CSV table of C-alpha atoms in Angstrom, one decimal:
chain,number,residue,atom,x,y,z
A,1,UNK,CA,0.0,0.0,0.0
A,2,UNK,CA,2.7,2.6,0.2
A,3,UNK,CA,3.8,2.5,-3.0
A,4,UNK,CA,0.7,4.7,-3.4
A,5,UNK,CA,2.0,7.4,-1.5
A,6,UNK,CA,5.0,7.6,-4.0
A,7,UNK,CA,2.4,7.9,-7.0
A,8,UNK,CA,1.8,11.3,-8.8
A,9,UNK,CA,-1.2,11.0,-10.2
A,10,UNK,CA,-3.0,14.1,-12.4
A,11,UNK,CA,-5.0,15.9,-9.8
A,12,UNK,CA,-7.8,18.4,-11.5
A,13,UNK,CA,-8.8,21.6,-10.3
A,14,UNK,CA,-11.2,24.2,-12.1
A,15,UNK,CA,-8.5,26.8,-12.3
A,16,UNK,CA,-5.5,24.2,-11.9
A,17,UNK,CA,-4.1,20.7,-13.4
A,18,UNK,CA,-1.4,19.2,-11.3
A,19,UNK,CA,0.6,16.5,-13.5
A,20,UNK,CA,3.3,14.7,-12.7
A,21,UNK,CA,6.9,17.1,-13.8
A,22,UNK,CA,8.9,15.7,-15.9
A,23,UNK,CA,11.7,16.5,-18.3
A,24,UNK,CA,9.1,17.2,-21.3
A,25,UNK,CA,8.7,20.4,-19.2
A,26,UNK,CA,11.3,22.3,-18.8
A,27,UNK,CA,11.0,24.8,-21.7
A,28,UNK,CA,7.6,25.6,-19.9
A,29,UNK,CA,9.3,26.0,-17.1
A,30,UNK,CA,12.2,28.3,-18.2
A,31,UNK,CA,8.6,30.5,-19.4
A,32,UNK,CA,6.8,30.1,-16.6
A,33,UNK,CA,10.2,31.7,-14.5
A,34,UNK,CA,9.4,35.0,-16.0
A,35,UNK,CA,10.9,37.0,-12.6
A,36,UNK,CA,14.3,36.5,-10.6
A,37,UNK,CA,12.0,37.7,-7.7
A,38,UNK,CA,10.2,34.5,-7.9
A,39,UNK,CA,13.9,32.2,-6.7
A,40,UNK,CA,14.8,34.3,-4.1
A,41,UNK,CA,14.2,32.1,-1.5
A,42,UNK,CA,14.7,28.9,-3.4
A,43,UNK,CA,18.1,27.0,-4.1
A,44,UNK,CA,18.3,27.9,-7.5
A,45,UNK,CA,16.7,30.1,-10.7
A,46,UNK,CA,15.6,28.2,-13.2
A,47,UNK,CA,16.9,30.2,-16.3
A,48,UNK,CA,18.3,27.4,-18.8
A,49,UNK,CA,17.2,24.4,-20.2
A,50,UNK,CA,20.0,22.7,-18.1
A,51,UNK,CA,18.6,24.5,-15.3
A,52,UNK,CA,15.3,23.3,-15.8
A,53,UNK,CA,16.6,19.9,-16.9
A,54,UNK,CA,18.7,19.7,-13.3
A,55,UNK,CA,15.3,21.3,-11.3
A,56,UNK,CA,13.0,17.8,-12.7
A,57,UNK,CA,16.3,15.3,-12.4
A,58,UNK,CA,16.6,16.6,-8.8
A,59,UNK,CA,13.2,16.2,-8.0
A,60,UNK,CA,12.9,12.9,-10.1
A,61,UNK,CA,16.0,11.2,-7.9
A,62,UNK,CA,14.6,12.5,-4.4
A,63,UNK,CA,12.8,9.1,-3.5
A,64,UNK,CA,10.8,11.4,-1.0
A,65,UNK,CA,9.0,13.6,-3.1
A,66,UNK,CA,6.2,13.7,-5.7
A,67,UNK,CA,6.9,16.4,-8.0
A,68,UNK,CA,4.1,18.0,-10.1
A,69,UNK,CA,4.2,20.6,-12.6
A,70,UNK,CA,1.6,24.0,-12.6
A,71,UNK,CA,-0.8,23.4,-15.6
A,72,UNK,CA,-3.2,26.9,-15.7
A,73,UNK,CA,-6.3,25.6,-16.9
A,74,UNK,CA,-7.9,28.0,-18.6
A,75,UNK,CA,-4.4,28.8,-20.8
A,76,UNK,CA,-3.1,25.2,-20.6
A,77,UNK,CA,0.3,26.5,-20.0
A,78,UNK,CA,2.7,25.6,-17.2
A,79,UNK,CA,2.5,28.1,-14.5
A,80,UNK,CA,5.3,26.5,-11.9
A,81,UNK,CA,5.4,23.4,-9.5
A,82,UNK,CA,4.9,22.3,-6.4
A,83,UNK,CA,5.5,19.3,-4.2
A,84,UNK,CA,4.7,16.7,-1.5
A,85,UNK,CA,8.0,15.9,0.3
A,86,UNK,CA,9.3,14.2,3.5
A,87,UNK,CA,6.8,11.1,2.7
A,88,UNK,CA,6.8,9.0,5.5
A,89,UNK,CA,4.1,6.1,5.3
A,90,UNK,CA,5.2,5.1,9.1
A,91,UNK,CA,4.3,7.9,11.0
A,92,UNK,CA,1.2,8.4,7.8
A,93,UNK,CA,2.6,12.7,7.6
A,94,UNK,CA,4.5,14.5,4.3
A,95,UNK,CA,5.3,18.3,3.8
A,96,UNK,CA,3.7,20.5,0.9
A,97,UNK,CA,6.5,22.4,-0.7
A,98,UNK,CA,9.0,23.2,-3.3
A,99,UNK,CA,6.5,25.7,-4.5
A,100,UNK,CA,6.9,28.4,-7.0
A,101,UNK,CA,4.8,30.1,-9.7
A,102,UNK,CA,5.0,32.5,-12.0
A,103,UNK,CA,4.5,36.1,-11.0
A,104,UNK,CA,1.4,36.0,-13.2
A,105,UNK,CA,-0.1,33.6,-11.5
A,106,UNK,CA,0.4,34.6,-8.2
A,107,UNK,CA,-2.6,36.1,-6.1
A,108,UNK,CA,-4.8,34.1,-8.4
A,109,UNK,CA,-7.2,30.8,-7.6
A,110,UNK,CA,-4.1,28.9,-8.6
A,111,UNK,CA,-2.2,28.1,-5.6
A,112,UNK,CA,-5.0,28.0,-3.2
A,113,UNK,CA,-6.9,25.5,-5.5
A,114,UNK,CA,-3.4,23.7,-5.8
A,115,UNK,CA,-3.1,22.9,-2.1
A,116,UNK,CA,-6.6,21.9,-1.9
A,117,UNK,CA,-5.9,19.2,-4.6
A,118,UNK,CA,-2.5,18.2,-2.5
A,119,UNK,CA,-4.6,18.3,0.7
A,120,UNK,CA,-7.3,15.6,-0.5
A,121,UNK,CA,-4.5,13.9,-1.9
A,122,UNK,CA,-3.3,13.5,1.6
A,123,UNK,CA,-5.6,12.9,3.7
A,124,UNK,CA,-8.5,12.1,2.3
A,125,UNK,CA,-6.6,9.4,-1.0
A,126,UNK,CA,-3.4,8.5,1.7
A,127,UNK,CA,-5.0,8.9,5.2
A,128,UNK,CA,-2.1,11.3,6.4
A,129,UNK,CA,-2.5,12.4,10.1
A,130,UNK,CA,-0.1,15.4,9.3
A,131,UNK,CA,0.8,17.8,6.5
A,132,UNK,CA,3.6,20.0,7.3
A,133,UNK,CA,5.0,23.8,5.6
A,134,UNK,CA,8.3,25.1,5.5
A,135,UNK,CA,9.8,28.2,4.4
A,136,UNK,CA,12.4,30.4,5.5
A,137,UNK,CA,11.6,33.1,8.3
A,138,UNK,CA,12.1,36.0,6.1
A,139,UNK,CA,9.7,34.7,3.3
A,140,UNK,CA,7.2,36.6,4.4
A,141,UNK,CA,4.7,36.4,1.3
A,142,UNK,CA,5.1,32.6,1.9
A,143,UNK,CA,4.7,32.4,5.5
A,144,UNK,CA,1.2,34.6,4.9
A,145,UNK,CA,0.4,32.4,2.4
A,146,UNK,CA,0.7,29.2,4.1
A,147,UNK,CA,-1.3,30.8,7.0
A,148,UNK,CA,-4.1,31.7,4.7
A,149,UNK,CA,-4.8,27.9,4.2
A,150,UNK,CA,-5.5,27.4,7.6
A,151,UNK,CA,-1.9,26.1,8.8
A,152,UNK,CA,-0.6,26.6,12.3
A,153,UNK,CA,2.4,28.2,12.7
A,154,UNK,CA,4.4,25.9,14.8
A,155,UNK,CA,7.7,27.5,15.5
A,156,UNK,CA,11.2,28.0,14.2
A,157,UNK,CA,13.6,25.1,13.0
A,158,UNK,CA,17.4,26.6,13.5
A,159,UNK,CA,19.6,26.4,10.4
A,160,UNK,CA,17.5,23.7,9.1
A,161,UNK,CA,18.7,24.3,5.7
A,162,UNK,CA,21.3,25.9,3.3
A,163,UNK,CA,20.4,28.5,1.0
A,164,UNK,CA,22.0,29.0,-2.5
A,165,UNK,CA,24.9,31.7,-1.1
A,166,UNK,CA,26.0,28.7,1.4
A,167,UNK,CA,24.7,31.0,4.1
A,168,UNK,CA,21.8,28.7,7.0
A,169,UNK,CA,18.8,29.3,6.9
A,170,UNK,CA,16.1,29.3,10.0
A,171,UNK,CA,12.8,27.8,8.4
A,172,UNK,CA,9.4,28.7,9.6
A,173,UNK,CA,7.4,25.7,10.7
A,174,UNK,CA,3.3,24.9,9.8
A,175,UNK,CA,1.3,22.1,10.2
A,176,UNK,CA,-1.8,21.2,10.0
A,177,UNK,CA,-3.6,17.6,11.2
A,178,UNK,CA,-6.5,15.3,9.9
A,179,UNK,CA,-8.0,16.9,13.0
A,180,UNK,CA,-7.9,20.4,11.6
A,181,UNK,CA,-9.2,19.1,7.8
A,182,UNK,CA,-12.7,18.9,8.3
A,183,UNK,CA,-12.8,22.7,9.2
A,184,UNK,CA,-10.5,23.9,6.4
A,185,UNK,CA,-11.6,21.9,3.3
A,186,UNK,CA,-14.7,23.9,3.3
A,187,UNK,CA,-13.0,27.4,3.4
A,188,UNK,CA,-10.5,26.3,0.6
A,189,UNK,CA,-13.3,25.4,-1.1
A,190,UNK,CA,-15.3,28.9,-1.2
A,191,UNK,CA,-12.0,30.1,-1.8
A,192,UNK,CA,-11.7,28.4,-4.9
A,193,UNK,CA,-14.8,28.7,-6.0
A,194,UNK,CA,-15.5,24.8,-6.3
């Protein structure tokens, strides 16, 4: 049964697709990475086709993570990616991340509608008890983003990981339980508009 958890099926939204990211995408990509601004909290820009082509390898070869790509889907075109991470079939808990878009989809239905998908994908398709966040303390736009979904800020993980200068990062932890689901699937939804 956990080989389920490691699946990445196409999850369909009314104003987002999720498919599986693979190397068929990285010219959309390079497009959909139409601002600098949108990396700098991330490890790396994706600017090249070999940087594109390193961002789906990496993801591909992380046996802990489900990588999707961003499909708009009223334009069809890729609008950035997203993740589940830290799978752990054990303890039945993952982490939603590795999140960009594209500054013109951002502050639309798109991301909201994105993390409901992930979210029934979790624990309604793979029973999760706990979906975590994490994004770097300064990341403000992220942090009041990941809030917005109904998360619970849980505290402050101390040079947790590196950023792309070398220099340590203190990540900003939310979570949010099976418990908490029933409550927040319903706003997410009126959010959406579904």
């Amino acid at each position: 049964m956990t080989e389920n958890w490691f699946r990445s099926p196409i999850l369909t939204g009314t104003h987002v697709r999720l498919e599986p990211l693979v190397r068929e995408h990285a010219d959309a990509l390079i497009a959909a990475s139409d601002d600098p601004s949108i990396f700098r909290w991330t490890a790396a820009p994706i600017n090249t086709h070999a940087e594109a082509l390193a961002y789906i390898d990496a993801a591909e070869s992380n046996p802990d993570r489900v990588a999707f790509a961003q499909i708009d889907t009223v334009t069809g075109a890729v609008v950035g990616s997203t993740s589940l991470y830290q799978i752990d079939p054990t303890h039945r808990s993952l982490a939603i991340g590795y999140t960009w878009l594209s500054k013109s989809a951002q502050g639309t239905r798109i991301n909201p509608e994105a993390k409901l998908l992930l979210l029934r994908r979790a624990f309604d398709d793979l029973d999760v008890v706990r979906v975590e966040w994490h994004t770097d303390e300064f990341n403000e736009q992220s942090r009041a983003a990941i809030a917005k979904l109904g998360a619970q800020y849980e505290g402050l993980l101390r040079k947790h990981r590196q950023r792309a200068d070398g220099s340590w990062r203190t990540t900003a932890l939310f979570a949010m339980t099976d418990e908490d689901w029933p409550a927040i699937e319903p706003q997410l939804e009126r959010r959406v508009g579904s």
